[in-house]
């Protein structure tokens, strides 16, 4: 799982509550990403960021928000507007450009909302 | 538009036999292609990539992948499968969203590989 940490590993919340998932990396990567994984659907990109104070919506950004105040950190907030938040969430980081573009993934956070 | 297809949801192979996990892609320009593996309840681990050069790319744990430009394919292979290779495998291609200067990966849906003893 490289130099990326996600906490906590398991998270339980009641419906209607916002929840923030942590992602920290010590790989000195400029770019960071958030994915959602559901069974049989592969990985879907939520948000990504190429530099501090900049981020872009991915394919399924509705109901989520992010911030990028530090290079090492890219927290994801799952808001009450997200209709089906129960999923496995993966954070990744990579170099911004050049041939070493492979993304390195954290261990993931499994969120259950009831 | 960029996309990746993994036509098989599941691949089953006996230990010691060769394995192939298929991937086809669609992308504008030269493709940057990747394979990742995921074990249960874990993050993805990078296996190998094709950027340019030899069509046969060697990666971690004895895996290799063959890039075929005419067939737009990037199949993952291993000459002799191990039970411990059983996992979920993802193919990905690098592309760009409209207006973005940061490339991103487009993933296939994944192929579950099961190697039985």
CSV table of N, CA, C and O in Angstrom, one decimal, chain A residues 1 9-10 31-33 35 37 40-43 45 48-50 56-59 88 90 95-108 110, chain B residues 9 32 34 36 38-49 51 88 90 93-110:
chain,number,residue,atom,x,y,z
A,1,UNK,N,0.8,-1.2,0.0
A,1,UNK,CA,0.0,0.0,0.0
A,1,UNK,C,0.8,1.3,0.0
A,1,UNK,O,0.3,2.4,0.2
A,9,UNK,N,-10.1,2.4,8.9
A,9,UNK,CA,-10.3,1.3,7.9
A,9,UNK,C,-11.8,1.0,7.7
A,9,UNK,O,-12.3,0.7,6.6
A,10,UNK,N,-12.6,1.1,8.8
A,10,UNK,CA,-14.0,0.9,8.8
A,10,UNK,C,-14.7,2.1,9.5
A,10,UNK,O,-14.2,2.6,10.5
A,31,UNK,N,-0.1,14.9,-7.4
A,31,UNK,CA,-1.5,14.6,-7.7
A,31,UNK,C,-2.1,13.6,-6.8
A,31,UNK,O,-1.4,12.6,-6.3
A,32,UNK,N,-3.4,13.8,-6.4
A,32,UNK,CA,-4.1,12.8,-5.6
A,32,UNK,C,-5.5,12.6,-6.1
A,32,UNK,O,-6.0,13.5,-6.8
A,33,UNK,N,-6.1,11.4,-5.7
A,33,UNK,CA,-7.3,11.0,-6.3
A,33,UNK,C,-8.2,10.3,-5.3
A,33,UNK,O,-7.7,9.7,-4.4
A,35,UNK,N,-11.4,7.5,-5.3
A,35,UNK,CA,-12.2,6.6,-6.0
A,35,UNK,C,-13.3,5.9,-5.1
A,35,UNK,O,-13.0,5.7,-3.9
A,37,UNK,N,-15.4,2.3,-4.9
A,37,UNK,CA,-15.5,0.9,-5.5
A,37,UNK,C,-16.8,0.2,-5.0
A,37,UNK,O,-17.0,0.1,-3.8
A,40,UNK,N,-18.6,-5.3,-8.7
A,40,UNK,CA,-19.0,-5.4,-10.1
A,40,UNK,C,-18.9,-4.1,-10.9
A,40,UNK,O,-19.2,-4.2,-12.1
A,41,UNK,N,-18.5,-3.0,-10.2
A,41,UNK,CA,-18.5,-1.8,-11.0
A,41,UNK,C,-17.1,-1.2,-11.1
A,41,UNK,O,-17.0,-0.1,-11.6
A,42,UNK,N,-16.1,-1.9,-10.7
A,42,UNK,CA,-14.8,-1.3,-10.9
A,42,UNK,C,-14.6,-0.1,-10.0
A,42,UNK,O,-15.2,0.1,-9.0
A,43,UNK,N,-13.7,0.8,-10.4
A,43,UNK,CA,-13.4,2.0,-9.7
A,43,UNK,C,-14.0,3.2,-10.4
A,43,UNK,O,-13.8,3.3,-11.7
A,45,UNK,N,-14.1,7.4,-10.4
A,45,UNK,CA,-13.3,8.6,-9.9
A,45,UNK,C,-14.3,9.6,-9.4
A,45,UNK,O,-15.2,10.0,-10.1
A,48,UNK,N,-10.3,14.6,-8.2
A,48,UNK,CA,-8.8,14.5,-8.2
A,48,UNK,C,-8.2,15.9,-8.2
A,48,UNK,O,-8.9,16.9,-8.5
A,49,UNK,N,-6.9,15.9,-7.8
A,49,UNK,CA,-6.2,17.2,-7.6
A,49,UNK,C,-4.8,17.1,-8.1
A,49,UNK,O,-4.1,16.1,-7.9
A,50,UNK,N,-4.4,18.1,-8.8
A,50,UNK,CA,-3.0,18.1,-9.3
A,50,UNK,C,-2.1,18.9,-8.5
A,50,UNK,O,-0.8,18.9,-8.7
A,56,UNK,N,-10.5,18.9,-9.2
A,56,UNK,CA,-11.5,18.8,-10.3
A,56,UNK,C,-12.5,17.6,-10.0
A,56,UNK,O,-12.1,16.6,-9.4
A,57,UNK,N,-13.7,17.8,-10.5
A,57,UNK,CA,-14.7,16.7,-10.4
A,57,UNK,C,-14.3,15.6,-11.3
A,57,UNK,O,-13.9,15.8,-12.4
A,58,UNK,N,-14.6,14.4,-10.8
A,58,UNK,CA,-14.4,13.2,-11.6
A,58,UNK,C,-15.8,12.8,-12.1
A,58,UNK,O,-16.6,13.7,-12.5
A,59,UNK,N,-16.0,11.5,-12.2
A,59,UNK,CA,-17.2,11.0,-12.9
A,59,UNK,C,-18.5,11.0,-12.0
A,59,UNK,O,-19.6,11.0,-12.4
A,88,UNK,N,-16.7,1.1,-0.7
A,88,UNK,CA,-15.3,1.1,-0.3
A,88,UNK,C,-14.6,2.3,-1.0
A,88,UNK,O,-14.8,2.4,-2.2
A,90,UNK,N,-11.3,4.5,-2.0
A,90,UNK,CA,-9.8,4.4,-2.2
A,90,UNK,C,-9.2,5.7,-2.5
A,90,UNK,O,-9.7,6.4,-3.4
A,95,UNK,N,2.8,11.0,-9.5
A,95,UNK,CA,3.4,12.2,-10.1
A,95,UNK,C,2.5,12.9,-11.0
A,95,UNK,O,1.6,12.3,-11.6
A,96,UNK,N,2.7,14.2,-11.2
A,96,UNK,CA,1.8,14.9,-12.0
A,96,UNK,C,2.0,14.7,-13.5
A,96,UNK,O,1.1,14.8,-14.3
A,97,UNK,N,3.3,14.5,-13.9
A,97,UNK,CA,3.6,14.3,-15.3
A,97,UNK,C,4.8,13.5,-15.4
A,97,UNK,O,5.5,13.2,-14.4
A,98,UNK,N,5.2,13.1,-16.6
A,98,UNK,CA,6.4,12.3,-16.8
A,98,UNK,C,6.0,10.8,-16.9
A,98,UNK,O,4.8,10.4,-16.8
A,99,UNK,N,6.9,10.0,-17.2
A,99,UNK,CA,6.6,8.6,-17.4
A,99,UNK,C,6.3,7.8,-16.2
A,99,UNK,O,5.6,6.7,-16.2
A,100,UNK,N,6.6,8.3,-15.0
A,100,UNK,CA,6.3,7.5,-13.8
A,100,UNK,C,4.9,7.9,-13.3
A,100,UNK,O,4.8,8.5,-12.2
A,101,UNK,N,3.9,7.6,-14.1
A,101,UNK,CA,2.6,8.1,-13.8
A,101,UNK,C,1.8,7.2,-13.0
A,101,UNK,O,0.7,7.5,-12.6
A,102,UNK,N,2.3,6.0,-12.7
A,102,UNK,CA,1.4,5.0,-12.0
A,102,UNK,C,0.9,5.5,-10.7
A,102,UNK,O,1.7,6.2,-10.0
A,103,UNK,N,-0.3,5.2,-10.4
A,103,UNK,CA,-0.9,5.7,-9.1
A,103,UNK,C,-0.7,4.6,-8.0
A,103,UNK,O,-0.7,3.4,-8.3
A,104,UNK,N,-0.4,5.2,-6.9
A,104,UNK,CA,-0.2,4.3,-5.7
A,104,UNK,C,-1.4,4.5,-4.8
A,104,UNK,O,-1.9,5.6,-4.5
A,105,UNK,N,-1.9,3.4,-4.3
A,105,UNK,CA,-3.2,3.4,-3.6
A,105,UNK,C,-3.0,3.2,-2.1
A,105,UNK,O,-2.1,2.4,-1.7
A,106,UNK,N,-3.9,3.8,-1.3
A,106,UNK,CA,-4.0,3.5,0.1
A,106,UNK,C,-4.8,2.2,0.3
A,106,UNK,O,-5.3,1.6,-0.6
A,107,UNK,N,-4.9,1.8,1.6
A,107,UNK,CA,-5.6,0.5,1.9
A,107,UNK,C,-7.1,0.6,1.9
A,107,UNK,O,-7.8,-0.4,1.9
A,108,UNK,N,-7.6,1.8,1.8
A,108,UNK,CA,-9.1,1.9,1.6
A,108,UNK,C,-9.8,2.1,2.9
A,108,UNK,O,-9.3,1.8,4.0
A,110,UNK,N,-13.8,1.4,4.4
A,110,UNK,CA,-15.1,0.9,4.1
A,110,UNK,C,-16.1,1.7,4.9
A,110,UNK,O,-16.1,1.6,6.1
B,9,UNK,N,-15.5,-11.4,-16.7
B,9,UNK,CA,-15.7,-11.1,-15.2
B,9,UNK,C,-14.9,-12.0,-14.4
B,9,UNK,O,-14.4,-11.7,-13.3
B,32,UNK,N,-0.9,5.0,-22.6
B,32,UNK,CA,-0.2,4.6,-21.5
B,32,UNK,C,-1.1,3.6,-20.7
B,32,UNK,O,-2.2,3.9,-20.4
B,34,UNK,N,-1.8,0.2,-17.9
B,34,UNK,CA,-1.4,-0.2,-16.6
B,34,UNK,C,-2.2,-1.5,-16.2
B,34,UNK,O,-3.4,-1.6,-16.6
B,36,UNK,N,-3.2,-3.5,-12.5
B,36,UNK,CA,-3.2,-3.5,-11.0
B,36,UNK,C,-3.8,-4.7,-10.5
B,36,UNK,O,-4.7,-5.3,-11.2
B,38,UNK,N,-5.8,-6.4,-6.9
B,38,UNK,CA,-6.4,-6.1,-5.6
B,38,UNK,C,-6.7,-7.4,-4.9
B,38,UNK,O,-7.5,-8.2,-5.4
B,39,UNK,N,-6.2,-7.5,-3.7
B,39,UNK,CA,-6.6,-8.6,-2.8
B,39,UNK,C,-7.8,-8.1,-1.9
B,39,UNK,O,-8.0,-6.9,-1.7
B,40,UNK,N,-8.6,-9.1,-1.4
B,40,UNK,CA,-9.8,-8.7,-0.7
B,40,UNK,C,-9.6,-7.6,0.4
B,40,UNK,O,-8.6,-7.7,1.2
B,41,UNK,N,-10.4,-6.6,0.4
B,41,UNK,CA,-10.4,-5.5,1.4
B,41,UNK,C,-9.1,-4.8,1.5
B,41,UNK,O,-8.7,-4.3,2.5
B,42,UNK,N,-8.4,-4.7,0.3
B,42,UNK,CA,-7.1,-4.0,0.3
B,42,UNK,C,-7.1,-3.0,-0.9
B,42,UNK,O,-8.0,-3.0,-1.7
B,43,UNK,N,-6.1,-2.1,-0.9
B,43,UNK,CA,-6.0,-1.2,-2.0
B,43,UNK,C,-5.4,-1.9,-3.2
B,43,UNK,O,-5.1,-3.1,-3.1
B,44,UNK,N,-5.3,-1.2,-4.3
B,44,UNK,CA,-4.8,-1.7,-5.5
B,44,UNK,C,-3.2,-1.7,-5.5
B,44,UNK,O,-2.7,-0.7,-5.0
B,45,UNK,N,-2.6,-2.7,-6.0
B,45,UNK,CA,-1.2,-2.7,-6.1
B,45,UNK,C,-0.8,-2.7,-7.6
B,45,UNK,O,-1.3,-3.4,-8.4
B,46,UNK,N,0.2,-1.8,-7.9
B,46,UNK,CA,0.7,-1.7,-9.3
B,46,UNK,C,1.4,-2.9,-9.7
B,46,UNK,O,2.3,-3.4,-9.0
B,47,UNK,N,1.1,-3.5,-10.9
B,47,UNK,CA,1.8,-4.6,-11.4
B,47,UNK,C,2.8,-4.3,-12.5
B,47,UNK,O,4.0,-4.7,-12.5
B,48,UNK,N,2.4,-3.5,-13.5
B,48,UNK,CA,3.2,-3.2,-14.6
B,48,UNK,C,2.6,-2.1,-15.5
B,48,UNK,O,1.4,-1.8,-15.3
B,49,UNK,N,3.4,-1.5,-16.4
B,49,UNK,CA,2.8,-0.5,-17.3
B,49,UNK,C,3.5,-0.6,-18.6
B,49,UNK,O,4.6,-1.1,-18.7
B,51,UNK,N,4.5,2.2,-21.6
B,51,UNK,CA,4.5,3.6,-22.0
B,51,UNK,C,5.0,3.6,-23.4
B,51,UNK,O,4.4,4.2,-24.3
B,88,UNK,N,-8.4,-9.9,-7.7
B,88,UNK,CA,-9.1,-9.1,-8.7
B,88,UNK,C,-8.1,-8.3,-9.5
B,88,UNK,O,-7.3,-7.6,-8.9
B,90,UNK,N,-7.2,-5.4,-12.4
B,90,UNK,CA,-7.8,-4.2,-13.2
B,90,UNK,C,-6.8,-3.7,-14.2
B,90,UNK,O,-5.6,-3.6,-13.9
B,93,UNK,N,-6.2,2.7,-18.5
B,93,UNK,CA,-5.5,3.5,-19.6
B,93,UNK,C,-5.5,5.0,-19.1
B,93,UNK,O,-6.5,5.4,-18.5
B,94,UNK,N,-4.4,5.7,-19.4
B,94,UNK,CA,-4.4,7.1,-19.1
B,94,UNK,C,-5.1,7.9,-20.1
B,94,UNK,O,-4.8,7.7,-21.3
B,95,UNK,N,-5.9,8.9,-19.7
B,95,UNK,CA,-6.5,9.8,-20.6
B,95,UNK,C,-6.7,11.1,-20.0
B,95,UNK,O,-6.2,11.4,-18.8
B,96,UNK,N,-7.3,12.0,-20.7
B,96,UNK,CA,-7.5,13.4,-20.2
B,96,UNK,C,-9.0,13.8,-20.3
B,96,UNK,O,-9.6,13.6,-21.3
B,97,UNK,N,-9.6,14.3,-19.2
B,97,UNK,CA,-10.9,14.9,-19.3
B,97,UNK,C,-10.8,16.2,-20.1
B,97,UNK,O,-9.7,16.8,-20.1
B,98,UNK,N,-11.9,16.6,-20.7
B,98,UNK,CA,-11.9,17.8,-21.6
B,98,UNK,C,-11.5,19.0,-20.7
B,98,UNK,O,-12.1,19.2,-19.6
B,99,UNK,N,-10.6,19.8,-21.1
B,99,UNK,CA,-10.2,21.0,-20.4
B,99,UNK,C,-9.2,20.7,-19.3
B,99,UNK,O,-8.8,21.7,-18.6
B,100,UNK,N,-8.8,19.5,-19.0
B,100,UNK,CA,-7.9,19.2,-17.9
B,100,UNK,C,-6.5,19.0,-18.5
B,100,UNK,O,-6.3,18.3,-19.5
B,101,UNK,N,-5.5,19.4,-17.7
B,101,UNK,CA,-4.1,19.2,-18.1
B,101,UNK,C,-3.6,18.0,-17.2
B,101,UNK,O,-2.4,17.6,-17.4
B,102,UNK,N,-4.4,17.5,-16.3
B,102,UNK,CA,-3.9,16.4,-15.5
B,102,UNK,C,-4.5,15.1,-16.0
B,102,UNK,O,-5.7,14.9,-16.1
B,103,UNK,N,-3.6,14.2,-16.4
B,103,UNK,CA,-4.2,12.9,-16.9
B,103,UNK,C,-4.8,12.2,-15.7
B,103,UNK,O,-4.5,12.4,-14.6
B,104,UNK,N,-5.7,11.3,-16.1
B,104,UNK,CA,-6.3,10.4,-15.1
B,104,UNK,C,-6.4,9.0,-15.7
B,104,UNK,O,-6.2,8.8,-16.9
B,105,UNK,N,-6.7,8.1,-14.8
B,105,UNK,CA,-6.8,6.7,-15.3
B,105,UNK,C,-8.2,6.3,-15.4
B,105,UNK,O,-9.1,6.7,-14.6
B,106,UNK,N,-8.5,5.6,-16.5
B,106,UNK,CA,-9.8,5.0,-16.8
B,106,UNK,C,-9.6,3.5,-16.5
B,106,UNK,O,-8.8,2.9,-17.2
B,107,UNK,N,-10.4,3.0,-15.6
B,107,UNK,CA,-10.3,1.6,-15.2
B,107,UNK,C,-11.3,0.7,-15.9
B,107,UNK,O,-12.5,1.1,-16.1
B,108,UNK,N,-11.0,-0.6,-16.1
B,108,UNK,CA,-11.9,-1.6,-16.5
B,108,UNK,C,-12.7,-2.0,-15.3
B,108,UNK,O,-12.4,-1.6,-14.1
B,109,UNK,N,-13.7,-2.9,-15.5
B,109,UNK,CA,-14.5,-3.3,-14.3
B,109,UNK,C,-13.8,-4.4,-13.5
B,109,UNK,O,-14.3,-4.7,-12.4
B,110,UNK,N,-12.7,-4.9,-13.9
B,110,UNK,CA,-12.0,-5.9,-13.2
B,110,UNK,C,-12.3,-7.3,-13.6
B,110,UNK,O,-13.4,-7.6,-14.1
